[in-house]
Amino acid sequence: MTGPQATPHDLVGVGIGPFNLSLAALADGVPGLSTLFLDEKPAFSWHPGMLLDGATLQVPFLADLVTLADPVSPWSYLNYLREHDRLFPFYFTERLHIPRREYEHYCRWVAGSLPACRGSAHVDALAWDAGRELFEVCFTDASTGERHAVLARDVVLGIGTAPTVPDALRPVLGERAFHSAGFLDRRAGLSGARDVTVIGSGQSGAEVFLDLLRTPPSEGARLRWLTASPAFAPMEYSKLGLEHFTPDYTRYFRTLPEPTRDRLVPSQWQLHKAISQETIAQIYDLLYDRAASGASTPAVLMPNIEVAGSHSGPDGIELVCRHVEQGREFRVRTDAAVLATGYVPRRPALLDPLADLIDWDERGRYRVDADYRVALRPDVAGRVYVQNAELHTHGVGAPDLGLGAHRAAVILNSVTGRAVYRLPQRTAFTDFGVSESEPEPEPEPESPSPAPEVLDAPAHAR
Ligand SMILES: Cc1cc2nc3c(=O)[nH]c(=O)nc-3n(C[C@H](O)[C@H](O)[C@H](O)COP(=O)(O)OP(=O)(O)OC[C@H]3O[C@@H](n4cnc5c(N)ncnc54)[C@H](O)[C@@H]3O)c2cc1C
């Protein structure tokens, strides 16, 4: 292993997904700031298993890596278009929601251009060197197998979330049952299947179902779409609803008591776990066109279905299901299953050397402050920041690309101790909470002694 370099970096980022890339882009050119961002992949890629034809970003292109914090940055999407001579076509296409493939290409251009971004570097350990008051970030170079270490004053974790599969579906994981994160890589394995089941009704489940509907794995294959949710519901996309994805809402959410926050996040599923109206319309129109053309539509769409168990056998996969509202149990036999069952926060092994220095909450989660800084033991002078690991403290905006540039600017301002980026004071029209300066209600006047009861008044008079 090569020893750490003598001069520490001010900030080392672990992971180069959109969020740390945003930070790398905003940090680029900040005078006197030394940064390094490491990712295990050789080059930037963004959910490659879900880069489906026709899939678009769920947020307008202004939610690129920098614009909402620094519209004049050279790393904006518009400048990317200029550099690739595509400004005029973009102007005429009049699209707010750009193709997912193009967004990935844009990010790849930024990551490939920034000298602070380094690929093929799997970070395996993050340790605090109390003597030097610096973090030691250890990583393995994937191409040579060599181990290296770098020193950092501060660290930011941007390692994303991990695909998750519920216990009930684990027994069938294999060649013909896999998480939607690997859909494009494994789609060929579905070839010839006569009956395919998609489980989960978030955006990924909808896109997988649409893709299979457009190109079934075999002629006349039956497609089934099951979800435990009460409906194939649209994502909340009203203008006021979208204000939940503002720094104002994030600020408000942070002030709520932990039990309230923990109750709120799952109850807000339609803000972040539902389906875009456009994808629902595409699915519906395809089903309609098929029905109208007289073709039988071997498609089954069922909400309210909980999969309680599963097993594989010589006849394929059997799912033990229960209709949540009817309470009825039934079984589904299928040849293959795509599990669009979501993503969960990671607690990476690289944190093991630091685990005792982190002030975890009662549920083993980070405590994250307004600057996205993780609470550490008071004697640790260095700072660890997180991006997209603070859903429980900052609310539904945590995984949203629209808040990425703002959060990265907050972190950068905190790291440098000055307002490198001036950030807006007010970002929503909605007042989410009552401010402390709001006058409290006058105390109720003493109520007069109760009037004598009218004994013969009818019981239902009110
Ligand atoms: C298919 C899909 C589409 C989405 N579309 C949208 C959308 O349109 N709009 C929106 O607002 N949100 C969207 N999201 C949600 C969210 O914005 C994305 O998941 C986004 O990629 C999160 O970015 P990230 O930087 O946190 O993590 P990721 O993109 O997951 O990147 C994390 C990076 O960390 C690296 N890494 C992890 N561990 C290590 C390690 N130990 N050492 C080195 N590197 C490591 C990984 O290789 C990876 O490159 C989408 C999510 C999915 C799954």
PDB file of N, CA, C and O and ligand atoms in Angstrom, residues 13-21 38-41 43-47 49-51 56-59 63 100 103 121-125 139 157-162 181 203-204 207 343 346 348 350 387-389 398-403 407, ligand 1:
ATOM      1  N   GLY A  13     -14.231  13.170  -1.504  1.00  0.00           N
ATOM      2  CA  GLY A  13     -15.580  12.641  -1.708  1.00  0.00           C
ATOM      3  C   GLY A  13     -15.512  11.166  -2.027  1.00  0.00           C
ATOM      4  O   GLY A  13     -14.690  10.733  -2.841  1.00  0.00           O
ATOM      5  N   VAL A  14     -16.368  10.393  -1.379  1.00  0.00           N
ATOM      6  CA  VAL A  14     -16.452   8.958  -1.677  1.00  0.00           C
ATOM      7  C   VAL A  14     -17.711   8.749  -2.521  1.00  0.00           C
ATOM      8  O   VAL A  14     -18.819   9.039  -2.078  1.00  0.00           O
ATOM      9  N   GLY A  15     -17.521   8.231  -3.734  1.00  0.00           N
ATOM     10  CA  GLY A  15     -18.634   8.040  -4.662  1.00  0.00           C
ATOM     11  C   GLY A  15     -18.764   9.225  -5.594  1.00  0.00           C
ATOM     12  O   GLY A  15     -18.603  10.381  -5.174  1.00  0.00           O
ATOM     13  N   ILE A  16     -19.001   8.916  -6.870  1.00  0.00           N
ATOM     14  CA  ILE A  16     -19.269  10.001  -7.836  1.00  0.00           C
ATOM     15  C   ILE A  16     -20.576   9.683  -8.550  1.00  0.00           C
ATOM     16  O   ILE A  16     -20.609   9.285  -9.714  1.00  0.00           O
ATOM     17  N   GLY A  17     -21.658   9.807  -7.814  1.00  0.00           N
ATOM     18  CA  GLY A  17     -22.979   9.812  -8.432  1.00  0.00           C
ATOM     19  C   GLY A  17     -23.312  11.265  -8.725  1.00  0.00           C
ATOM     20  O   GLY A  17     -22.470  12.157  -8.528  1.00  0.00           O
ATOM     21  N   PRO A  18     -24.523  11.556  -9.149  1.00  0.00           N
ATOM     22  CA  PRO A  18     -24.873  12.946  -9.457  1.00  0.00           C
ATOM     23  C   PRO A  18     -24.601  13.899  -8.286  1.00  0.00           C
ATOM     24  O   PRO A  18     -24.226  15.046  -8.510  1.00  0.00           O
ATOM     25  N   PHE A  19     -24.779  13.418  -7.036  1.00  0.00           N
ATOM     26  CA  PHE A  19     -24.700  14.370  -5.926  1.00  0.00           C
ATOM     27  C   PHE A  19     -23.262  14.774  -5.601  1.00  0.00           C
ATOM     28  O   PHE A  19     -22.976  15.963  -5.451  1.00  0.00           O
ATOM     29  N   ASN A  20     -22.362  13.820  -5.505  1.00  0.00           N
ATOM     30  CA  ASN A  20     -20.971  14.224  -5.278  1.00  0.00           C
ATOM     31  C   ASN A  20     -20.378  14.875  -6.525  1.00  0.00           C
ATOM     32  O   ASN A  20     -19.486  15.716  -6.429  1.00  0.00           O
ATOM     33  N   LEU A  21     -20.891  14.500  -7.690  1.00  0.00           N
ATOM     34  CA  LEU A  21     -20.396  15.145  -8.915  1.00  0.00           C
ATOM     35  C   LEU A  21     -20.794  16.623  -8.916  1.00  0.00           C
ATOM     36  O   LEU A  21     -20.024  17.485  -9.355  1.00  0.00           O
ATOM     37  N   LEU A  38     -13.607  10.078  -5.434  1.00  0.00           N
ATOM     38  CA  LEU A  38     -13.234   8.710  -5.842  1.00  0.00           C
ATOM     39  C   LEU A  38     -14.482   7.886  -6.114  1.00  0.00           C
ATOM     40  O   LEU A  38     -15.462   7.944  -5.353  1.00  0.00           O
ATOM     41  N   ASP A  39     -14.441   7.090  -7.171  1.00  0.00           N
ATOM     42  CA  ASP A  39     -15.544   6.155  -7.423  1.00  0.00           C
ATOM     43  C   ASP A  39     -14.973   4.833  -7.901  1.00  0.00           C
ATOM     44  O   ASP A  39     -13.985   4.799  -8.639  1.00  0.00           O
ATOM     45  N   GLU A  40     -15.639   3.753  -7.494  1.00  0.00           N
ATOM     46  CA  GLU A  40     -15.126   2.430  -7.862  1.00  0.00           C
ATOM     47  C   GLU A  40     -15.307   2.131  -9.350  1.00  0.00           C
ATOM     48  O   GLU A  40     -14.589   1.320  -9.912  1.00  0.00           O
ATOM     49  N   LYS A  41     -16.256   2.789  -9.987  1.00  0.00           N
ATOM     50  CA  LYS A  41     -16.458   2.527 -11.415  1.00  0.00           C
ATOM     51  C   LYS A  41     -15.355   3.210 -12.215  1.00  0.00           C
ATOM     52  O   LYS A  41     -14.890   4.286 -11.830  1.00  0.00           O
ATOM     53  N   ALA A  43     -15.610   4.725 -15.073  1.00  0.00           N
ATOM     54  CA  ALA A  43     -16.101   5.998 -15.624  1.00  0.00           C
ATOM     55  C   ALA A  43     -17.515   6.216 -15.100  1.00  0.00           C
ATOM     56  O   ALA A  43     -18.176   5.257 -14.678  1.00  0.00           O
ATOM     57  N   PHE A  44     -17.971   7.455 -15.146  1.00  0.00           N
ATOM     58  CA  PHE A  44     -19.297   7.758 -14.609  1.00  0.00           C
ATOM     59  C   PHE A  44     -20.357   6.926 -15.324  1.00  0.00           C
ATOM     60  O   PHE A  44     -20.370   6.813 -16.557  1.00  0.00           O
ATOM     61  N   SER A  45     -21.248   6.330 -14.572  1.00  0.00           N
ATOM     62  CA  SER A  45     -22.450   5.745 -15.179  1.00  0.00           C
ATOM     63  C   SER A  45     -23.582   5.905 -14.173  1.00  0.00           C
ATOM     64  O   SER A  45     -23.342   5.967 -12.964  1.00  0.00           O
ATOM     65  N   TRP A  46     -24.787   6.008 -14.683  1.00  0.00           N
ATOM     66  CA  TRP A  46     -25.938   6.331 -13.828  1.00  0.00           C
ATOM     67  C   TRP A  46     -27.034   5.300 -14.037  1.00  0.00           C
ATOM     68  O   TRP A  46     -27.654   5.264 -15.082  1.00  0.00           O
ATOM     69  N   HIS A  47     -27.247   4.449 -13.056  1.00  0.00           N
ATOM     70  CA  HIS A  47     -28.273   3.411 -13.106  1.00  0.00           C
ATOM     71  C   HIS A  47     -28.341   2.773 -14.508  1.00  0.00           C
ATOM     72  O   HIS A  47     -29.380   2.826 -15.171  1.00  0.00           O
ATOM     73  N   GLY A  49     -28.673  -0.119 -15.637  1.00  0.00           N
ATOM     74  CA  GLY A  49     -29.693  -1.146 -15.882  1.00  0.00           C
ATOM     75  C   GLY A  49     -31.072  -0.572 -16.153  1.00  0.00           C
ATOM     76  O   GLY A  49     -32.004  -1.299 -16.504  1.00  0.00           O
ATOM     77  N   MET A  50     -31.236   0.740 -15.957  1.00  0.00           N
ATOM     78  CA  MET A  50     -32.541   1.365 -16.176  1.00  0.00           C
ATOM     79  C   MET A  50     -32.471   2.496 -17.209  1.00  0.00           C
ATOM     80  O   MET A  50     -33.350   3.345 -17.261  1.00  0.00           O
ATOM     81  N   LEU A  51     -31.433   2.485 -18.031  1.00  0.00           N
ATOM     82  CA  LEU A  51     -31.357   3.510 -19.086  1.00  0.00           C
ATOM     83  C   LEU A  51     -32.201   3.047 -20.277  1.00  0.00           C
ATOM     84  O   LEU A  51     -31.688   2.714 -21.351  1.00  0.00           O
ATOM     85  N   THR A  56     -37.052   9.480 -19.351  1.00  0.00           N
ATOM     86  CA  THR A  56     -36.567  10.844 -19.164  1.00  0.00           C
ATOM     87  C   THR A  56     -36.325  11.110 -17.675  1.00  0.00           C
ATOM     88  O   THR A  56     -36.796  10.362 -16.823  1.00  0.00           O
ATOM     89  N   LEU A  57     -35.634  12.202 -17.413  1.00  0.00           N
ATOM     90  CA  LEU A  57     -35.501  12.663 -16.030  1.00  0.00           C
ATOM     91  C   LEU A  57     -36.885  13.031 -15.512  1.00  0.00           C
ATOM     92  O   LEU A  57     -37.728  13.494 -16.274  1.00  0.00           O
ATOM     93  N   GLN A  58     -37.084  12.886 -14.212  1.00  0.00           N
ATOM     94  CA  GLN A  58     -38.367  13.253 -13.606  1.00  0.00           C
ATOM     95  C   GLN A  58     -38.343  14.704 -13.125  1.00  0.00           C
ATOM     96  O   GLN A  58     -39.285  15.159 -12.486  1.00  0.00           O
ATOM     97  N   VAL A  59     -37.272  15.385 -13.395  1.00  0.00           N
ATOM     98  CA  VAL A  59     -37.148  16.792 -12.990  1.00  0.00           C
ATOM     99  C   VAL A  59     -36.700  17.591 -14.214  1.00  0.00           C
ATOM    100  O   VAL A  59     -36.057  17.040 -15.111  1.00  0.00           O
ATOM    101  N   ALA A  63     -32.464  21.209 -13.110  1.00  0.00           N
ATOM    102  CA  ALA A  63     -31.943  20.460 -11.959  1.00  0.00           C
ATOM    103  C   ALA A  63     -30.672  19.723 -12.366  1.00  0.00           C
ATOM    104  O   ALA A  63     -30.456  18.578 -11.985  1.00  0.00           O
ATOM    105  N   ARG A 100     -32.991  10.371 -20.126  1.00  0.00           N
ATOM    106  CA  ARG A 100     -32.090   9.908 -19.067  1.00  0.00           C
ATOM    107  C   ARG A 100     -30.695   9.610 -19.639  1.00  0.00           C
ATOM    108  O   ARG A 100     -29.690   9.880 -19.017  1.00  0.00           O
ATOM    109  N   TYR A 103     -28.817  12.805 -19.945  1.00  0.00           N
ATOM    110  CA  TYR A 103     -28.366  13.286 -18.629  1.00  0.00           C
ATOM    111  C   TYR A 103     -27.095  12.533 -18.211  1.00  0.00           C
ATOM    112  O   TYR A 103     -26.137  13.119 -17.720  1.00  0.00           O
ATOM    113  N   ALA A 121     -11.533   3.478  -8.278  1.00  0.00           N
ATOM    114  CA  ALA A 121     -10.977   3.606  -6.923  1.00  0.00           C
ATOM    115  C   ALA A 121     -12.047   3.202  -5.918  1.00  0.00           C
ATOM    116  O   ALA A 121     -12.934   3.997  -5.596  1.00  0.00           O
ATOM    117  N   HIS A 122     -11.959   1.952  -5.465  1.00  0.00           N
ATOM    118  CA  HIS A 122     -12.932   1.470  -4.483  1.00  0.00           C
ATOM    119  C   HIS A 122     -12.448   1.856  -3.085  1.00  0.00           C
ATOM    120  O   HIS A 122     -11.402   1.394  -2.630  1.00  0.00           O
ATOM    121  N   VAL A 123     -13.220   2.694  -2.413  1.00  0.00           N
ATOM    122  CA  VAL A 123     -12.824   3.126  -1.066  1.00  0.00           C
ATOM    123  C   VAL A 123     -13.208   2.032  -0.082  1.00  0.00           C
ATOM    124  O   VAL A 123     -14.387   1.667   0.026  1.00  0.00           O
ATOM    125  N   ASP A 124     -12.207   1.474   0.617  1.00  0.00           N
ATOM    126  CA  ASP A 124     -12.541   0.385   1.554  1.00  0.00           C
ATOM    127  C   ASP A 124     -12.467   0.773   3.009  1.00  0.00           C
ATOM    128  O   ASP A 124     -12.993   0.061   3.860  1.00  0.00           O
ATOM    129  N   ALA A 125     -11.844   1.896   3.335  1.00  0.00           N
ATOM    130  CA  ALA A 125     -11.778   2.272   4.756  1.00  0.00           C
ATOM    131  C   ALA A 125     -11.627   3.775   4.915  1.00  0.00           C
ATOM    132  O   ALA A 125     -10.935   4.444   4.131  1.00  0.00           O
ATOM    133  N   PHE A 139      -8.124   3.333  -0.399  1.00  0.00           N
ATOM    134  CA  PHE A 139      -8.854   2.790  -1.548  1.00  0.00           C
ATOM    135  C   PHE A 139      -7.984   1.845  -2.362  1.00  0.00           C
ATOM    136  O   PHE A 139      -6.757   1.880  -2.294  1.00  0.00           O
ATOM    137  N   LEU A 157     -19.610  11.683   1.996  1.00  0.00           N
ATOM    138  CA  LEU A 157     -20.060  10.387   1.469  1.00  0.00           C
ATOM    139  C   LEU A 157     -21.202  10.612   0.499  1.00  0.00           C
ATOM    140  O   LEU A 157     -22.247  11.157   0.864  1.00  0.00           O
ATOM    141  N   GLY A 158     -21.001  10.175  -0.743  1.00  0.00           N
ATOM    142  CA  GLY A 158     -22.068  10.280  -1.756  1.00  0.00           C
ATOM    143  C   GLY A 158     -22.177   8.936  -2.441  1.00  0.00           C
ATOM    144  O   GLY A 158     -21.992   8.831  -3.655  1.00  0.00           O
ATOM    145  N   ILE A 159     -22.467   7.915  -1.662  1.00  0.00           N
ATOM    146  CA  ILE A 159     -22.386   6.539  -2.167  1.00  0.00           C
ATOM    147  C   ILE A 159     -23.746   5.993  -2.595  1.00  0.00           C
ATOM    148  O   ILE A 159     -23.864   4.819  -2.934  1.00  0.00           O
ATOM    149  N   GLY A 160     -24.761   6.839  -2.569  1.00  0.00           N
ATOM    150  CA  GLY A 160     -26.066   6.421  -3.072  1.00  0.00           C
ATOM    151  C   GLY A 160     -26.764   5.419  -2.172  1.00  0.00           C
ATOM    152  O   GLY A 160     -26.383   5.215  -1.008  1.00  0.00           O
ATOM    153  N   THR A 161     -27.785   4.803  -2.727  1.00  0.00           N
ATOM    154  CA  THR A 161     -28.574   3.811  -1.995  1.00  0.00           C
ATOM    155  C   THR A 161     -28.430   2.463  -2.707  1.00  0.00           C
ATOM    156  O   THR A 161     -27.949   2.412  -3.835  1.00  0.00           O
ATOM    157  N   ALA A 162     -28.846   1.386  -2.021  1.00  0.00           N
ATOM    158  CA  ALA A 162     -28.633   0.044  -2.578  1.00  0.00           C
ATOM    159  C   ALA A 162     -29.976  -0.604  -2.925  1.00  0.00           C
ATOM    160  O   ALA A 162     -30.945  -0.452  -2.172  1.00  0.00           O
ATOM    161  N   ALA A 181     -32.913  -2.904 -10.880  1.00  0.00           N
ATOM    162  CA  ALA A 181     -31.653  -2.176 -11.109  1.00  0.00           C
ATOM    163  C   ALA A 181     -30.811  -2.855 -12.183  1.00  0.00           C
ATOM    164  O   ALA A 181     -30.010  -2.206 -12.861  1.00  0.00           O
ATOM    165  N   GLN A 203     -41.660   4.365 -10.065  1.00  0.00           N
ATOM    166  CA  GLN A 203     -41.332   4.721 -11.446  1.00  0.00           C
ATOM    167  C   GLN A 203     -40.599   3.573 -12.150  1.00  0.00           C
ATOM    168  O   GLN A 203     -40.875   3.276 -13.310  1.00  0.00           O
ATOM    169  N   SER A 204     -39.710   2.885 -11.436  1.00  0.00           N
ATOM    170  CA  SER A 204     -38.964   1.784 -12.072  1.00  0.00           C
ATOM    171  C   SER A 204     -39.904   0.661 -12.482  1.00  0.00           C
ATOM    172  O   SER A 204     -39.807   0.134 -13.597  1.00  0.00           O
ATOM    173  N   GLU A 207     -41.767   1.658 -15.555  1.00  0.00           N
ATOM    174  CA  GLU A 207     -40.945   1.673 -16.779  1.00  0.00           C
ATOM    175  C   GLU A 207     -40.644   0.259 -17.256  1.00  0.00           C
ATOM    176  O   GLU A 207     -40.627  -0.011 -18.458  1.00  0.00           O
ATOM    177  N   TYR A 343     -34.985   0.952  -3.187  1.00  0.00           N
ATOM    178  CA  TYR A 343     -33.594   1.151  -2.763  1.00  0.00           C
ATOM    179  C   TYR A 343     -33.585   1.579  -1.293  1.00  0.00           C
ATOM    180  O   TYR A 343     -34.516   2.228  -0.836  1.00  0.00           O
ATOM    181  N   ARG A 346     -27.367   2.856   2.423  1.00  0.00           N
ATOM    182  CA  ARG A 346     -26.267   1.916   2.692  1.00  0.00           C
ATOM    183  C   ARG A 346     -25.582   2.299   3.998  1.00  0.00           C
ATOM    184  O   ARG A 346     -25.445   3.478   4.297  1.00  0.00           O
ATOM    185  N   PRO A 348     -22.020   1.525   4.724  1.00  0.00           N
ATOM    186  CA  PRO A 348     -20.919   0.831   4.054  1.00  0.00           C
ATOM    187  C   PRO A 348     -19.847   0.330   5.016  1.00  0.00           C
ATOM    188  O   PRO A 348     -19.596   0.943   6.057  1.00  0.00           O
ATOM    189  N   LEU A 350     -16.818   0.538   4.667  1.00  0.00           N
ATOM    190  CA  LEU A 350     -15.697   1.471   4.764  1.00  0.00           C
ATOM    191  C   LEU A 350     -15.764   2.324   6.033  1.00  0.00           C
ATOM    192  O   LEU A 350     -14.773   2.878   6.484  1.00  0.00           O
ATOM    193  N   GLN A 387     -24.554  12.980   1.482  1.00  0.00           N
ATOM    194  CA  GLN A 387     -25.514  13.410   0.470  1.00  0.00           C
ATOM    195  C   GLN A 387     -26.378  12.200   0.151  1.00  0.00           C
ATOM    196  O   GLN A 387     -25.864  11.125  -0.164  1.00  0.00           O
ATOM    197  N   ASN A 388     -27.680  12.381   0.263  1.00  0.00           N
ATOM    198  CA  ASN A 388     -28.642  11.316  -0.037  1.00  0.00           C
ATOM    199  C   ASN A 388     -28.583  10.177   0.974  1.00  0.00           C
ATOM    200  O   ASN A 388     -28.781   9.025   0.635  1.00  0.00           O
ATOM    201  N   ALA A 389     -28.291  10.527   2.236  1.00  0.00           N
ATOM    202  CA  ALA A 389     -28.390   9.532   3.314  1.00  0.00           C
ATOM    203  C   ALA A 389     -29.172  10.153   4.461  1.00  0.00           C
ATOM    204  O   ALA A 389     -29.077   9.693   5.589  1.00  0.00           O
ATOM    205  N   ALA A 398     -34.266  14.482  -0.093  1.00  0.00           N
ATOM    206  CA  ALA A 398     -32.897  13.933  -0.029  1.00  0.00           C
ATOM    207  C   ALA A 398     -32.458  13.246  -1.325  1.00  0.00           C
ATOM    208  O   ALA A 398     -31.344  13.487  -1.790  1.00  0.00           O
ATOM    209  N   PRO A 399     -33.289  12.377  -1.939  1.00  0.00           N
ATOM    210  CA  PRO A 399     -32.811  11.733  -3.170  1.00  0.00           C
ATOM    211  C   PRO A 399     -33.147  12.524  -4.442  1.00  0.00           C
ATOM    212  O   PRO A 399     -32.878  12.054  -5.547  1.00  0.00           O
ATOM    213  N   ASP A 400     -33.707  13.704  -4.307  1.00  0.00           N
ATOM    214  CA  ASP A 400     -34.206  14.429  -5.476  1.00  0.00           C
ATOM    215  C   ASP A 400     -33.087  15.222  -6.163  1.00  0.00           C
ATOM    216  O   ASP A 400     -32.381  16.002  -5.514  1.00  0.00           O
ATOM    217  N   LEU A 401     -32.985  15.030  -7.467  1.00  0.00           N
ATOM    218  CA  LEU A 401     -31.917  15.721  -8.200  1.00  0.00           C
ATOM    219  C   LEU A 401     -32.087  17.236  -8.139  1.00  0.00           C
ATOM    220  O   LEU A 401     -31.125  17.985  -8.213  1.00  0.00           O
ATOM    221  N   GLY A 402     -33.327  17.687  -7.984  1.00  0.00           N
ATOM    222  CA  GLY A 402     -33.594  19.119  -7.963  1.00  0.00           C
ATOM    223  C   GLY A 402     -32.968  19.841  -6.780  1.00  0.00           C
ATOM    224  O   GLY A 402     -32.772  21.053  -6.818  1.00  0.00           O
ATOM    225  N   LEU A 403     -32.662  19.109  -5.718  1.00  0.00           N
ATOM    226  CA  LEU A 403     -32.057  19.757  -4.546  1.00  0.00           C
ATOM    227  C   LEU A 403     -30.548  19.510  -4.468  1.00  0.00           C
ATOM    228  O   LEU A 403     -29.888  19.998  -3.549  1.00  0.00           O
ATOM    229  N   ARG A 407     -27.841  21.539  -2.074  1.00  0.00           N
ATOM    230  CA  ARG A 407     -27.202  20.832  -0.949  1.00  0.00           C
ATOM    231  C   ARG A 407     -25.676  20.869  -1.090  1.00  0.00           C
ATOM    232  O   ARG A 407     -24.958  21.111  -0.111  1.00  0.00           O
TER     233      ARG A 407
HETATM  234  C1  LIG B   1     -33.472   4.452 -12.288  1.00  0.00           C
HETATM  235  C2  LIG B   1     -33.494   5.675 -11.434  1.00  0.00           C
HETATM  236  C3  LIG B   1     -33.858   6.888 -11.997  1.00  0.00           C
HETATM  237  C4  LIG B   1     -33.910   8.035 -11.205  1.00  0.00           C
HETATM  238  N1  LIG B   1     -34.316   9.188 -11.784  1.00  0.00           N
HETATM  239  C5  LIG B   1     -34.425  10.296 -11.032  1.00  0.00           C
HETATM  240  C6  LIG B   1     -34.926  11.508 -11.598  1.00  0.00           C
HETATM  241  O1  LIG B   1     -35.244  11.571 -12.772  1.00  0.00           O
HETATM  242  N2  LIG B   1     -35.028  12.589 -10.792  1.00  0.00           N
HETATM  243  C7  LIG B   1     -34.696  12.546  -9.473  1.00  0.00           C
HETATM  244  O2  LIG B   1     -34.841  13.547  -8.784  1.00  0.00           O
HETATM  245  N3  LIG B   1     -34.223  11.398  -8.913  1.00  0.00           N
HETATM  246  C8  LIG B   1     -34.080  10.289  -9.657  1.00  0.00           C
HETATM  247  N4  LIG B   1     -33.618   9.136  -9.087  1.00  0.00           N
HETATM  248  C9  LIG B   1     -33.238   9.153  -7.653  1.00  0.00           C
HETATM  249  C10 LIG B   1     -31.786   9.681  -7.363  1.00  0.00           C
HETATM  250  O3  LIG B   1     -31.616  10.937  -7.735  1.00  0.00           O
HETATM  251  C11 LIG B   1     -30.736   8.825  -7.987  1.00  0.00           C
HETATM  252  O4  LIG B   1     -30.765   7.578  -7.383  1.00  0.00           O
HETATM  253  C12 LIG B   1     -29.277   9.353  -7.907  1.00  0.00           C
HETATM  254  O5  LIG B   1     -28.492   8.507  -8.686  1.00  0.00           O
HETATM  255  C13 LIG B   1     -28.718   9.432  -6.522  1.00  0.00           C
HETATM  256  O6  LIG B   1     -27.409   9.922  -6.640  1.00  0.00           O
HETATM  257  P1  LIG B   1     -26.245   9.597  -5.616  1.00  0.00           P
HETATM  258  O7  LIG B   1     -25.113  10.470  -5.999  1.00  0.00           O
HETATM  259  O8  LIG B   1     -26.753   9.673  -4.236  1.00  0.00           O
HETATM  260  O9  LIG B   1     -25.918   8.051  -5.803  1.00  0.00           O
HETATM  261  P2  LIG B   1     -25.562   7.098  -6.998  1.00  0.00           P
HETATM  262  O10 LIG B   1     -25.993   7.648  -8.295  1.00  0.00           O
HETATM  263  O11 LIG B   1     -26.049   5.760  -6.606  1.00  0.00           O
HETATM  264  O12 LIG B   1     -23.966   7.105  -7.004  1.00  0.00           O
HETATM  265  C14 LIG B   1     -23.225   6.560  -5.936  1.00  0.00           C
HETATM  266  C15 LIG B   1     -21.837   6.251  -6.436  1.00  0.00           C
HETATM  267  O13 LIG B   1     -21.038   5.832  -5.346  1.00  0.00           O
HETATM  268  C16 LIG B   1     -20.139   4.838  -5.785  1.00  0.00           C
HETATM  269  N5  LIG B   1     -19.673   4.076  -4.630  1.00  0.00           N
HETATM  270  C17 LIG B   1     -20.438   3.423  -3.698  1.00  0.00           C
HETATM  271  N6  LIG B   1     -19.637   2.861  -2.776  1.00  0.00           N
HETATM  272  C18 LIG B   1     -18.363   3.170  -3.097  1.00  0.00           C
HETATM  273  C19 LIG B   1     -17.092   2.886  -2.514  1.00  0.00           C
HETATM  274  N7  LIG B   1     -16.988   2.182  -1.397  1.00  0.00           N
HETATM  275  N8  LIG B   1     -15.988   3.359  -3.126  1.00  0.00           N
HETATM  276  C20 LIG B   1     -16.082   4.094  -4.254  1.00  0.00           C
HETATM  277  N9  LIG B   1     -17.248   4.401  -4.846  1.00  0.00           N
HETATM  278  C21 LIG B   1     -18.375   3.939  -4.280  1.00  0.00           C
HETATM  279  C22 LIG B   1     -20.964   4.026  -6.782  1.00  0.00           C
HETATM  280  O14 LIG B   1     -20.135   3.359  -7.690  1.00  0.00           O
HETATM  281  C23 LIG B   1     -21.805   5.121  -7.455  1.00  0.00           C
HETATM  282  O15 LIG B   1     -21.200   5.588  -8.635  1.00  0.00           O
HETATM  283  C24 LIG B   1     -33.567   7.969  -9.833  1.00  0.00           C
HETATM  284  C25 LIG B   1     -33.203   6.760  -9.271  1.00  0.00           C
HETATM  285  C26 LIG B   1     -33.179   5.621 -10.061  1.00  0.00           C
HETATM  286  C27 LIG B   1     -32.812   4.314  -9.418  1.00  0.00           C
END
